[in-house]
Amino acid sequence: MALSKVAPQDAPDASGVLTTVIQLGLVIGVATFGSVFLTLAAVPGVRPTADAIALTLWLIVAALVACAIASLAMVRAQPAYVVAGIDPQADAVKGAGDAA
């Protein structure tokens, strides 16, 4: 979906950028949620580590739900033939396993 509108001659560069962005997102996510956990675990209390884990996990769940909603909105914004993998100029519809 992310590369559906990229010209074939630009596909190698675009796939490299996409991979880099995914890895950057992973690093930022680990750093963000790790910082939240470590900050909460340093607060004095009866069960600081358990409370920090619980709150951090709830924040992760909220982020995943937000990402799922955003993904659904992006898929719905695509024309139906892009989502289904259909070329509107082609005479026949290719199946998912057909060779290009």
JSON list of C-alpha atoms in Angstrom, two decimals:
[
{"chain": "A", "resi": 1, "resn": "MET", "atom": "CA", "xyz": [0.00, 0.00, 0.00]},
{"chain": "A", "resi": 2, "resn": "ALA", "atom": "CA", "xyz": [2.77, 2.41, 0.91]},
{"chain": "A", "resi": 3, "resn": "LEU", "atom": "CA", "xyz": [4.51, 1.99, -2.43]},
{"chain": "A", "resi": 4, "resn": "SER", "atom": "CA", "xyz": [1.43, 1.61, -4.65]},
{"chain": "A", "resi": 5, "resn": "LYS", "atom": "CA", "xyz": [1.84, 5.01, -6.29]},
{"chain": "A", "resi": 6, "resn": "VAL", "atom": "CA", "xyz": [5.61, 4.89, -6.75]},
{"chain": "A", "resi": 7, "resn": "ALA", "atom": "CA", "xyz": [6.92, 4.72, -10.31]},
{"chain": "A", "resi": 8, "resn": "PRO", "atom": "CA", "xyz": [8.76, 1.46, -11.10]},
{"chain": "A", "resi": 9, "resn": "GLN", "atom": "CA", "xyz": [12.06, 3.27, -11.70]},
{"chain": "A", "resi": 10, "resn": "ASP", "atom": "CA", "xyz": [11.81, 4.84, -8.22]},
{"chain": "A", "resi": 11, "resn": "ALA", "atom": "CA", "xyz": [10.83, 1.62, -6.42]},
{"chain": "A", "resi": 12, "resn": "PRO", "atom": "CA", "xyz": [14.34, 0.72, -5.14]},
{"chain": "A", "resi": 13, "resn": "ASP", "atom": "CA", "xyz": [14.83, 4.15, -3.56]},
{"chain": "A", "resi": 14, "resn": "ALA", "atom": "CA", "xyz": [11.31, 4.24, -2.16]},
{"chain": "A", "resi": 15, "resn": "SER", "atom": "CA", "xyz": [11.63, 0.80, -0.58]},
{"chain": "A", "resi": 16, "resn": "GLY", "atom": "CA", "xyz": [14.90, 1.89, 1.07]},
{"chain": "A", "resi": 17, "resn": "VAL", "atom": "CA", "xyz": [13.22, 5.01, 2.46]},
{"chain": "A", "resi": 18, "resn": "LEU", "atom": "CA", "xyz": [10.27, 2.94, 3.67]},
{"chain": "A", "resi": 19, "resn": "THR", "atom": "CA", "xyz": [12.55, 0.48, 5.47]},
{"chain": "A", "resi": 20, "resn": "THR", "atom": "CA", "xyz": [14.49, 3.34, 7.05]},
{"chain": "A", "resi": 21, "resn": "VAL", "atom": "CA", "xyz": [11.30, 5.03, 8.26]},
{"chain": "A", "resi": 22, "resn": "ILE", "atom": "CA", "xyz": [10.04, 1.76, 9.75]},
{"chain": "A", "resi": 23, "resn": "GLN", "atom": "CA", "xyz": [13.32, 1.23, 11.62]},
{"chain": "A", "resi": 24, "resn": "LEU", "atom": "CA", "xyz": [13.32, 4.84, 12.81]},
{"chain": "A", "resi": 25, "resn": "GLY", "atom": "CA", "xyz": [9.78, 4.39, 14.11]},
{"chain": "A", "resi": 26, "resn": "LEU", "atom": "CA", "xyz": [10.83, 1.29, 16.01]},
{"chain": "A", "resi": 27, "resn": "VAL", "atom": "CA", "xyz": [13.75, 3.11, 17.62]},
{"chain": "A", "resi": 28, "resn": "ILE", "atom": "CA", "xyz": [11.62, 6.10, 18.59]},
{"chain": "A", "resi": 29, "resn": "GLY", "atom": "CA", "xyz": [8.92, 3.81, 20.00]},
{"chain": "A", "resi": 30, "resn": "VAL", "atom": "CA", "xyz": [11.36, 1.83, 22.14]},
{"chain": "A", "resi": 31, "resn": "ALA", "atom": "CA", "xyz": [13.02, 5.03, 23.37]},
{"chain": "A", "resi": 32, "resn": "THR", "atom": "CA", "xyz": [9.69, 6.71, 24.15]},
{"chain": "A", "resi": 33, "resn": "PHE", "atom": "CA", "xyz": [8.03, 3.83, 25.98]},
{"chain": "A", "resi": 34, "resn": "GLY", "atom": "CA", "xyz": [11.29, 2.88, 27.68]},
{"chain": "A", "resi": 35, "resn": "SER", "atom": "CA", "xyz": [11.63, 6.43, 28.98]},
{"chain": "A", "resi": 36, "resn": "VAL", "atom": "CA", "xyz": [8.04, 6.43, 30.21]},
{"chain": "A", "resi": 37, "resn": "PHE", "atom": "CA", "xyz": [8.58, 3.13, 32.02]},
{"chain": "A", "resi": 38, "resn": "LEU", "atom": "CA", "xyz": [11.87, 4.18, 33.62]},
{"chain": "A", "resi": 39, "resn": "THR", "atom": "CA", "xyz": [10.43, 7.54, 34.70]},
{"chain": "A", "resi": 40, "resn": "LEU", "atom": "CA", "xyz": [7.40, 5.89, 36.30]},
{"chain": "A", "resi": 41, "resn": "ALA", "atom": "CA", "xyz": [9.47, 3.13, 37.92]},
{"chain": "A", "resi": 42, "resn": "ALA", "atom": "CA", "xyz": [11.61, 5.74, 39.69]},
{"chain": "A", "resi": 43, "resn": "VAL", "atom": "CA", "xyz": [8.58, 7.20, 41.51]},
{"chain": "A", "resi": 44, "resn": "PRO", "atom": "CA", "xyz": [8.47, 6.00, 45.11]},
{"chain": "A", "resi": 45, "resn": "GLY", "atom": "CA", "xyz": [5.52, 3.86, 46.02]},
{"chain": "A", "resi": 46, "resn": "VAL", "atom": "CA", "xyz": [4.37, 0.43, 47.12]},
{"chain": "A", "resi": 47, "resn": "ARG", "atom": "CA", "xyz": [4.72, -1.22, 43.67]},
{"chain": "A", "resi": 48, "resn": "PRO", "atom": "CA", "xyz": [6.49, 1.27, 41.40]},
{"chain": "A", "resi": 49, "resn": "THR", "atom": "CA", "xyz": [7.64, -1.31, 38.84]},
{"chain": "A", "resi": 50, "resn": "ALA", "atom": "CA", "xyz": [4.24, -3.01, 38.55]},
{"chain": "A", "resi": 51, "resn": "ASP", "atom": "CA", "xyz": [2.46, 0.34, 38.22]},
{"chain": "A", "resi": 52, "resn": "ALA", "atom": "CA", "xyz": [5.00, 1.51, 35.64]},
{"chain": "A", "resi": 53, "resn": "ILE", "atom": "CA", "xyz": [4.53, -1.65, 33.58]},
{"chain": "A", "resi": 54, "resn": "ALA", "atom": "CA", "xyz": [0.74, -1.37, 33.74]},
{"chain": "A", "resi": 55, "resn": "LEU", "atom": "CA", "xyz": [0.64, 2.27, 32.67]},
{"chain": "A", "resi": 56, "resn": "THR", "atom": "CA", "xyz": [3.25, 1.77, 29.94]},
{"chain": "A", "resi": 57, "resn": "LEU", "atom": "CA", "xyz": [1.32, -1.18, 28.52]},
{"chain": "A", "resi": 58, "resn": "TRP", "atom": "CA", "xyz": [-1.89, 0.87, 28.47]},
{"chain": "A", "resi": 59, "resn": "LEU", "atom": "CA", "xyz": [-0.07, 3.62, 26.59]},
{"chain": "A", "resi": 60, "resn": "ILE", "atom": "CA", "xyz": [1.22, 1.05, 24.08]},
{"chain": "A", "resi": 61, "resn": "VAL", "atom": "CA", "xyz": [-2.30, -0.32, 23.59]},
{"chain": "A", "resi": 62, "resn": "ALA", "atom": "CA", "xyz": [-3.62, 3.21, 23.02]},
{"chain": "A", "resi": 63, "resn": "ALA", "atom": "CA", "xyz": [-0.87, 3.87, 20.45]},
{"chain": "A", "resi": 64, "resn": "LEU", "atom": "CA", "xyz": [-1.66, 0.60, 18.65]},
{"chain": "A", "resi": 65, "resn": "VAL", "atom": "CA", "xyz": [-5.38, 1.42, 18.52]},
{"chain": "A", "resi": 66, "resn": "ALA", "atom": "CA", "xyz": [-4.57, 4.87, 17.13]},
{"chain": "A", "resi": 67, "resn": "CYS", "atom": "CA", "xyz": [-2.33, 3.30, 14.48]},
{"chain": "A", "resi": 68, "resn": "ALA", "atom": "CA", "xyz": [-5.03, 0.78, 13.56]},
{"chain": "A", "resi": 69, "resn": "ILE", "atom": "CA", "xyz": [-7.59, 3.56, 13.12]},
{"chain": "A", "resi": 70, "resn": "ALA", "atom": "CA", "xyz": [-5.15, 5.59, 11.02]},
{"chain": "A", "resi": 71, "resn": "SER", "atom": "CA", "xyz": [-4.36, 2.53, 8.88]},
{"chain": "A", "resi": 72, "resn": "LEU", "atom": "CA", "xyz": [-8.04, 1.85, 8.32]},
{"chain": "A", "resi": 73, "resn": "ALA", "atom": "CA", "xyz": [-8.58, 5.46, 7.29]},
{"chain": "A", "resi": 74, "resn": "MET", "atom": "CA", "xyz": [-5.66, 5.29, 4.83]},
{"chain": "A", "resi": 75, "resn": "VAL", "atom": "CA", "xyz": [-6.90, 2.04, 3.28]},
{"chain": "A", "resi": 76, "resn": "ARG", "atom": "CA", "xyz": [-10.39, 3.44, 2.87]},
{"chain": "A", "resi": 77, "resn": "ALA", "atom": "CA", "xyz": [-8.96, 6.55, 1.22]},
{"chain": "A", "resi": 78, "resn": "GLN", "atom": "CA", "xyz": [-7.40, 4.43, -1.56]},
{"chain": "A", "resi": 79, "resn": "PRO", "atom": "CA", "xyz": [-9.46, 3.73, -4.68]},
{"chain": "A", "resi": 80, "resn": "ALA", "atom": "CA", "xyz": [-10.96, 0.23, -4.70]},
{"chain": "A", "resi": 81, "resn": "TYR", "atom": "CA", "xyz": [-8.81, -0.96, -7.60]},
{"chain": "A", "resi": 82, "resn": "VAL", "atom": "CA", "xyz": [-5.62, -0.04, -5.68]},
{"chain": "A", "resi": 83, "resn": "VAL", "atom": "CA", "xyz": [-6.76, -1.92, -2.57]},
{"chain": "A", "resi": 84, "resn": "ALA", "atom": "CA", "xyz": [-7.72, -5.00, -4.64]},
{"chain": "A", "resi": 85, "resn": "GLY", "atom": "CA", "xyz": [-4.56, -4.87, -6.78]},
{"chain": "A", "resi": 86, "resn": "ILE", "atom": "CA", "xyz": [-6.50, -4.37, -10.01]},
{"chain": "A", "resi": 87, "resn": "ASP", "atom": "CA", "xyz": [-5.05, -2.47, -12.95]},
{"chain": "A", "resi": 88, "resn": "PRO", "atom": "CA", "xyz": [-7.95, -0.39, -14.38]},
{"chain": "A", "resi": 89, "resn": "GLN", "atom": "CA", "xyz": [-6.27, -0.32, -17.82]},
{"chain": "A", "resi": 90, "resn": "ALA", "atom": "CA", "xyz": [-5.80, -4.11, -18.04]},
{"chain": "A", "resi": 91, "resn": "ASP", "atom": "CA", "xyz": [-8.27, -6.32, -19.88]},
{"chain": "A", "resi": 92, "resn": "ALA", "atom": "CA", "xyz": [-8.14, -9.15, -17.33]},
{"chain": "A", "resi": 93, "resn": "VAL", "atom": "CA", "xyz": [-7.98, -9.05, -13.56]},
{"chain": "A", "resi": 94, "resn": "LYS", "atom": "CA", "xyz": [-4.88, -10.72, -12.15]},
{"chain": "A", "resi": 95, "resn": "GLY", "atom": "CA", "xyz": [-5.13, -12.87, -9.05]},
{"chain": "A", "resi": 96, "resn": "ALA", "atom": "CA", "xyz": [-2.82, -12.43, -6.09]},
{"chain": "A", "resi": 97, "resn": "GLY", "atom": "CA", "xyz": [-0.70, -15.43, -7.12]},
{"chain": "A", "resi": 98, "resn": "ASP", "atom": "CA", "xyz": [-0.47, -14.55, -10.84]},
{"chain": "A", "resi": 99, "resn": "ALA", "atom": "CA", "xyz": [2.85, -13.47, -12.27]},
{"chain": "A", "resi": 100, "resn": "ALA", "atom": "CA", "xyz": [3.15, -9.84, -13.30]}
]
